[in-house]
Short mmCIF file of C-alpha atoms in Angstrom, two decimals:
data_model
loop_
_atom_site.label_atom_id
_atom_site.label_comp_id
_atom_site.label_asym_id
_atom_site.label_seq_id
_atom_site.Cartn_x
_atom_site.Cartn_y
_atom_site.Cartn_z
CA UNK A 1 96.26 145.34 146.77
CA UNK A 2 99.79 143.98 146.78
CA UNK A 3 101.06 141.28 144.45
CA UNK A 4 101.01 138.58 147.10
CA UNK A 5 97.48 139.47 148.17
CA UNK A 6 96.29 139.45 144.55
CA UNK A 7 97.96 136.09 144.07
CA UNK A 8 96.30 134.64 147.16
CA UNK A 9 92.90 136.05 146.10
CA UNK A 10 93.30 134.56 142.61
CA UNK A 11 94.15 131.13 144.01
CA UNK A 12 91.26 131.21 146.46
CA UNK A 13 88.92 132.16 143.65
CA UNK A 14 90.02 129.12 141.69
CA UNK A 15 89.28 126.88 144.65
CA UNK A 16 86.05 128.52 145.82
CA UNK A 17 84.21 129.61 142.68
CA UNK A 18 84.98 126.70 140.39
CA UNK A 19 82.31 124.10 141.05
CA UNK A 20 80.50 121.45 139.08
CA UNK A 21 78.92 124.14 136.86
CA UNK A 22 82.34 125.28 135.59
CA UNK A 23 84.51 123.59 132.97
CA UNK A 24 85.41 120.09 134.05
CA UNK A 25 88.31 117.89 133.14
CA UNK A 26 87.85 115.41 130.27
CA UNK A 27 87.23 112.63 132.78
CA UNK A 28 84.36 114.60 134.33
CA UNK A 29 86.13 115.63 137.53
CA UNK A 30 86.47 119.10 138.97
CA UNK A 31 90.14 120.13 138.56
CA UNK A 32 90.02 122.24 141.72
CA UNK A 33 89.07 119.27 143.88
CA UNK A 34 91.21 116.50 142.39
CA UNK A 35 93.83 116.99 145.11
CA UNK A 36 92.91 116.79 148.78
CA UNK A 37 92.10 120.00 150.61
CA UNK A 38 95.02 119.73 153.02
CA UNK A 39 97.47 119.24 150.14
CA UNK A 40 95.99 122.15 148.20
CA UNK A 41 96.36 124.50 151.15
CA UNK A 42 99.99 123.49 151.68
CA UNK A 43 100.70 124.07 148.01
CA UNK A 44 99.16 127.54 148.00
CA UNK A 45 100.98 128.53 151.19
CA UNK A 46 104.36 127.21 150.03
CA UNK A 47 107.15 129.60 149.07
CA UNK A 48 107.89 127.86 145.78
CA UNK A 49 104.31 128.16 144.57
CA UNK A 50 104.10 131.84 145.46
CA UNK A 51 107.48 132.62 143.92
CA UNK A 52 107.61 130.44 140.81
CA UNK A 53 104.03 129.62 139.86
CA UNK A 54 102.44 133.07 139.78
CA UNK A 55 101.47 134.25 136.31
CA UNK A 56 102.88 131.13 134.64
CA UNK A 57 101.56 129.84 131.32
CA UNK A 58 102.00 126.51 129.52
CA UNK A 59 105.32 127.56 127.95
CA UNK A 60 106.72 128.73 131.28
CA UNK A 61 106.02 125.31 132.79
CA UNK A 62 108.87 123.87 130.70
CA UNK A 63 111.37 126.37 132.11
CA UNK A 64 110.17 125.86 135.68
CA UNK A 65 110.52 122.09 135.42
CA UNK A 66 114.01 122.25 133.91
CA UNK A 67 115.26 124.75 136.49
CA UNK A 68 113.62 123.58 139.69
CA UNK A 69 112.42 119.97 139.42
CA UNK A 70 115.03 117.28 140.06
CA UNK A 71 112.84 114.66 141.76
CA UNK A 72 109.27 113.39 141.78
CA UNK A 73 107.11 113.19 144.87
CA UNK A 74 104.28 114.72 146.79
CA UNK A 75 105.19 116.02 150.22
CA UNK A 76 108.53 115.34 151.88
CA UNK A 77 110.38 116.02 155.10
CA UNK A 78 109.12 116.14 158.65
CA UNK A 79 107.00 119.23 157.92
CA UNK A 80 105.49 117.57 154.80
CA UNK A 81 106.60 120.30 152.45
CA UNK A 82 105.01 120.11 148.99
CA UNK A 83 107.49 119.33 146.25
CA UNK A 84 108.00 121.55 143.18
CA UNK A 85 106.73 118.62 141.11
CA UNK A 86 103.41 118.65 142.97
CA UNK A 87 103.14 122.44 142.87
CA UNK A 88 103.55 122.49 139.10
CA UNK A 89 101.02 119.67 138.76
CA UNK A 90 98.52 121.81 140.68
CA UNK A 91 99.33 124.72 138.38
CA UNK A 92 98.56 122.54 135.38
CA UNK A 93 95.16 121.82 136.91
CA UNK A 94 94.50 125.57 136.76
CA UNK A 95 95.87 126.02 133.25
CA UNK A 96 94.10 122.95 131.83
CA UNK A 97 96.44 122.49 128.84
CA UNK A 98 95.11 120.88 125.67
CA UNK A 99 96.11 117.48 124.32
CA UNK A 100 98.40 119.08 121.76
CA UNK A 101 100.39 120.86 124.48
CA UNK A 102 100.59 117.67 126.53
CA UNK A 103 101.89 115.80 123.50
CA UNK A 104 104.57 118.43 123.13
CA UNK A 105 105.54 117.87 126.75
CA UNK A 106 105.78 114.13 126.15
CA UNK A 107 107.89 114.46 123.02
CA UNK A 108 110.73 116.21 124.85
CA UNK A 109 113.45 113.61 125.38
CA UNK A 110 116.81 113.34 127.03
CA UNK A 111 117.85 113.67 130.64
CA UNK A 112 117.05 117.38 130.66
CA UNK A 113 113.31 116.96 130.11
CA UNK A 114 112.58 113.61 131.76
CA UNK A 115 110.79 115.24 134.70
CA UNK A 116 108.67 117.24 132.27
CA UNK A 117 107.51 113.96 130.78
CA UNK A 118 106.80 112.57 134.23
CA UNK A 119 104.78 115.67 135.09
CA UNK A 120 102.73 115.40 131.89
CA UNK A 121 102.03 111.71 132.52
CA UNK A 122 100.95 112.46 136.08
CA UNK A 123 98.60 115.20 134.89
CA UNK A 124 97.11 112.97 132.19
CA UNK A 125 96.40 110.30 134.81
CA UNK A 126 94.53 112.89 136.90
CA UNK A 127 92.38 114.47 134.20
CA UNK A 128 91.89 112.13 131.22
CA UNK A 129 89.51 109.26 130.58
CA UNK A 130 90.59 105.74 131.34
CA UNK A 131 90.95 104.61 127.70
CA UNK A 132 93.01 107.72 126.94
CA UNK A 133 95.16 107.10 129.98
CA UNK A 134 95.98 103.56 128.86
CA UNK A 135 96.72 104.62 125.30
CA UNK A 136 98.95 107.49 126.37
CA UNK A 137 100.82 105.97 129.29
CA UNK A 138 101.46 102.39 128.13
CA UNK A 139 104.02 103.28 125.41
CA UNK A 140 106.18 104.89 128.09
CA UNK A 141 106.53 101.59 129.93
CA UNK A 142 109.60 101.15 127.74
CA UNK A 143 111.26 104.29 129.12
CA UNK A 144 114.15 103.11 131.32
CA UNK A 145 115.48 106.48 132.45
CA UNK A 146 116.29 106.97 136.10
CA UNK A 147 114.27 109.25 138.36
CA UNK A 148 114.78 110.48 141.88
CA UNK A 149 111.87 110.04 144.28
CA UNK A 150 111.61 111.99 147.52
CA UNK A 151 109.03 111.34 150.21
CA UNK A 152 108.59 111.16 153.93
CA UNK A 153 111.14 108.36 154.24
CA UNK A 154 113.86 110.15 152.30
CA UNK A 155 115.23 110.00 148.76
CA UNK A 156 115.28 106.86 146.65
CA UNK A 157 115.96 105.84 143.07
CA UNK A 158 113.25 104.76 140.62
CA UNK A 159 112.67 104.59 136.88
CA UNK A 160 110.25 106.10 134.42
CA UNK A 161 108.61 102.76 133.60
CA UNK A 162 108.12 102.06 137.31
CA UNK A 163 106.51 105.45 137.78
CA UNK A 164 104.17 104.83 134.82
CA UNK A 165 103.28 101.41 136.21
CA UNK A 166 102.44 103.02 139.56
CA UNK A 167 100.13 105.47 137.78
CA UNK A 168 98.33 102.58 136.08
CA UNK A 169 98.06 100.22 139.05
CA UNK A 170 98.19 102.12 142.34
CA UNK A 171 95.50 104.18 144.05
CA UNK A 172 97.75 106.91 145.45
CA UNK A 173 100.84 108.49 143.88
CA UNK A 174 102.70 111.66 144.91
CA UNK A 175 100.40 112.42 147.86
CA UNK A 176 97.39 112.38 145.53
CA UNK A 177 94.54 109.90 145.49
CA UNK A 178 94.03 108.73 141.91
CA UNK A 179 90.50 108.25 140.65
CA UNK A 180 89.64 104.61 140.07
CA UNK A 181 89.82 103.54 136.45
CA UNK A 182 88.22 100.52 134.88
CA UNK A 183 90.56 97.62 134.39
CA UNK A 184 92.03 97.04 131.01
CA UNK A 185 90.33 93.64 130.63
CA UNK A 186 86.93 95.28 130.98
CA UNK A 187 87.77 97.88 128.34
CA UNK A 188 88.96 95.12 126.02
CA UNK A 189 85.74 93.16 126.52
CA UNK A 190 83.76 96.31 125.68
CA UNK A 191 85.85 96.76 122.51
CA UNK A 192 87.03 100.15 123.75
CA UNK A 193 90.66 99.08 123.74
CA UNK A 194 92.51 96.56 121.64
CA UNK A 195 94.52 93.86 123.43
CA UNK A 196 97.93 95.17 124.33
CA UNK A 197 100.87 93.52 122.60
CA UNK A 198 103.95 93.37 124.78
CA UNK A 199 107.29 94.33 123.18
CA UNK A 200 108.58 90.94 124.34
CA UNK A 201 105.86 89.07 122.43
CA UNK A 202 102.81 87.05 123.39
CA UNK A 203 102.80 86.17 127.06
CA UNK A 204 101.32 82.68 126.50
CA UNK A 205 104.02 81.83 123.97
CA UNK A 206 106.68 83.08 126.33
CA UNK A 207 105.31 80.94 129.14
CA UNK A 208 105.24 77.85 126.91
CA UNK A 209 108.82 78.46 125.84
CA UNK A 210 109.88 78.85 129.45
CA UNK A 211 108.13 75.58 130.38
CA UNK A 212 109.86 73.71 127.55
CA UNK A 213 113.20 75.17 128.51
CA UNK A 214 112.66 74.16 132.13
CA UNK A 215 111.73 70.59 131.11
CA UNK A 216 114.80 70.23 128.93
CA UNK A 217 117.00 71.58 131.68
CA UNK A 218 115.51 69.14 134.19
CA UNK A 219 116.00 66.21 131.82
CA UNK A 220 119.61 67.16 131.21
CA UNK A 221 120.20 67.53 134.92
CA UNK A 222 118.64 64.12 135.58
CA UNK A 223 120.75 62.46 132.89
CA UNK A 224 123.91 64.13 134.03
CA UNK A 225 123.04 63.37 137.61
CA UNK A 226 122.52 59.62 136.98
CA UNK A 227 125.78 59.31 135.04
CA UNK A 228 127.69 61.26 137.59
CA UNK A 229 126.27 59.17 140.43
CA UNK A 230 127.35 55.93 138.72
CA UNK A 231 130.81 57.27 138.08
CA UNK A 232 131.09 58.54 141.60
CA UNK A 233 130.03 55.19 143.06
CA UNK A 234 132.53 53.22 140.93
CA UNK A 235 135.29 55.62 141.86
CA UNK A 236 134.47 55.47 145.53
CA UNK A 237 134.39 51.67 145.47
CA UNK A 238 137.75 51.39 143.71
CA UNK A 239 139.24 53.96 146.03
CA UNK A 240 137.77 52.33 149.11
CA UNK A 241 139.11 48.90 148.17
CA UNK A 242 142.69 49.82 147.37
CA UNK A 243 143.57 51.53 150.61
CA UNK A 244 141.96 48.78 152.66
CA UNK A 245 144.06 46.06 150.98
CA UNK A 246 147.16 48.14 151.36
CA UNK A 247 146.41 48.85 154.97
CA UNK A 248 145.78 45.19 155.68
CA UNK A 249 149.02 44.04 154.02
CA UNK A 250 151.08 46.68 155.72
CA UNK A 251 149.46 46.06 159.07
CA UNK A 252 149.86 42.31 158.71
CA UNK A 253 153.51 42.53 157.80
CA UNK A 254 154.22 45.11 160.45
CA UNK A 255 152.32 43.25 163.13
CA UNK A 256 153.95 39.90 162.44
CA UNK A 257 157.51 40.89 161.71
CA UNK A 258 158.49 41.76 165.30
CA UNK A 259 156.76 38.67 166.66
CA UNK A 260 158.60 36.33 164.29
CA UNK A 261 161.82 38.07 165.12
CA UNK A 262 161.19 37.63 168.80
CA UNK A 263 160.28 33.98 168.35
CA UNK A 264 163.36 33.30 166.26
CA UNK A 265 165.55 35.01 168.79
CA UNK A 266 163.97 33.19 171.73
CA UNK A 267 164.27 29.86 169.96
CA UNK A 268 167.88 30.45 169.10
CA UNK A 269 168.65 31.55 172.62
CA UNK A 270 166.80 28.62 174.21
CA UNK A 271 168.44 26.00 172.03
CA UNK A 272 172.00 27.18 172.16
CA UNK A 273 172.77 25.87 175.74
CA UNK A 274 171.41 22.41 174.97
CA UNK A 275 173.28 22.20 171.75
CA UNK A 276 176.43 23.34 173.47
CA UNK A 277 176.02 20.75 176.24
CA UNK A 278 175.38 18.04 173.72
CA UNK A 279 178.34 19.03 171.68
CA UNK A 280 180.52 19.16 174.78
CA UNK A 281 179.36 15.66 175.74
CA UNK A 282 180.04 14.44 172.26
CA UNK A 283 183.52 15.84 172.45
CA UNK A 284 184.15 14.27 175.89
CA UNK A 285 182.71 10.82 175.18
CA UNK A 286 184.00 10.71 171.70
CA UNK A 287 182.47 8.88 168.84
CA UNK A 288 180.78 5.58 169.49
#
């Protein structure tokens, strides 16, 4: 039997012989059936899984992630090719690493190991109990590192905290249907989890502070608005009066000046002949 045939037989044995009687994940699910059948078959038949995931242990997973994983996602492209991220997640389902190993994965920091952390968080969401999922994933909501996401619609940019929030709130991530967890409020009512304290503080206090700030801002705007309206009205009135008076005076003087000139000229012209005739008569007749 060749290496590829042995590899295929080993993978089929994991899928066929591991049933409910075998070791289950901590959340009670069968690791071999957590992913859909169509996705599992594409993973097993992919070149990356055959080449890079054969005979890999928990320590080798770190090297594979650093060398080959530069984006998160399930299947991508027109042929729906399984991503290296998803292939390594399926390999972790076979290896079933312990909590100590997963904690080691999560402790790796920096840009070099950010996809290793994302892979460990994804695996914990698939295999751990709901209270353990909340306790483990919620602290990483403060991780602001950038991640590349590749899917059927192309490549996009996301962040670690967004990816963790998707794991806690969505039903399907990276081409994998997530098992439905109980809501956090229910676990708090059952005293399984303590109420989560946000790094920003109490949400009710923040909302009250925002309401007070909004009220003060509205009052200041109203006060400034009333004063500004009064000033604007006074200015507009003063400005509207001055040009009107000026326009009236100028128009009055301009309109009347030519008329008076014409009248004066006409009067002088009309009276000059009579005056001349009278003066001529006075000269001819002489004084009385």
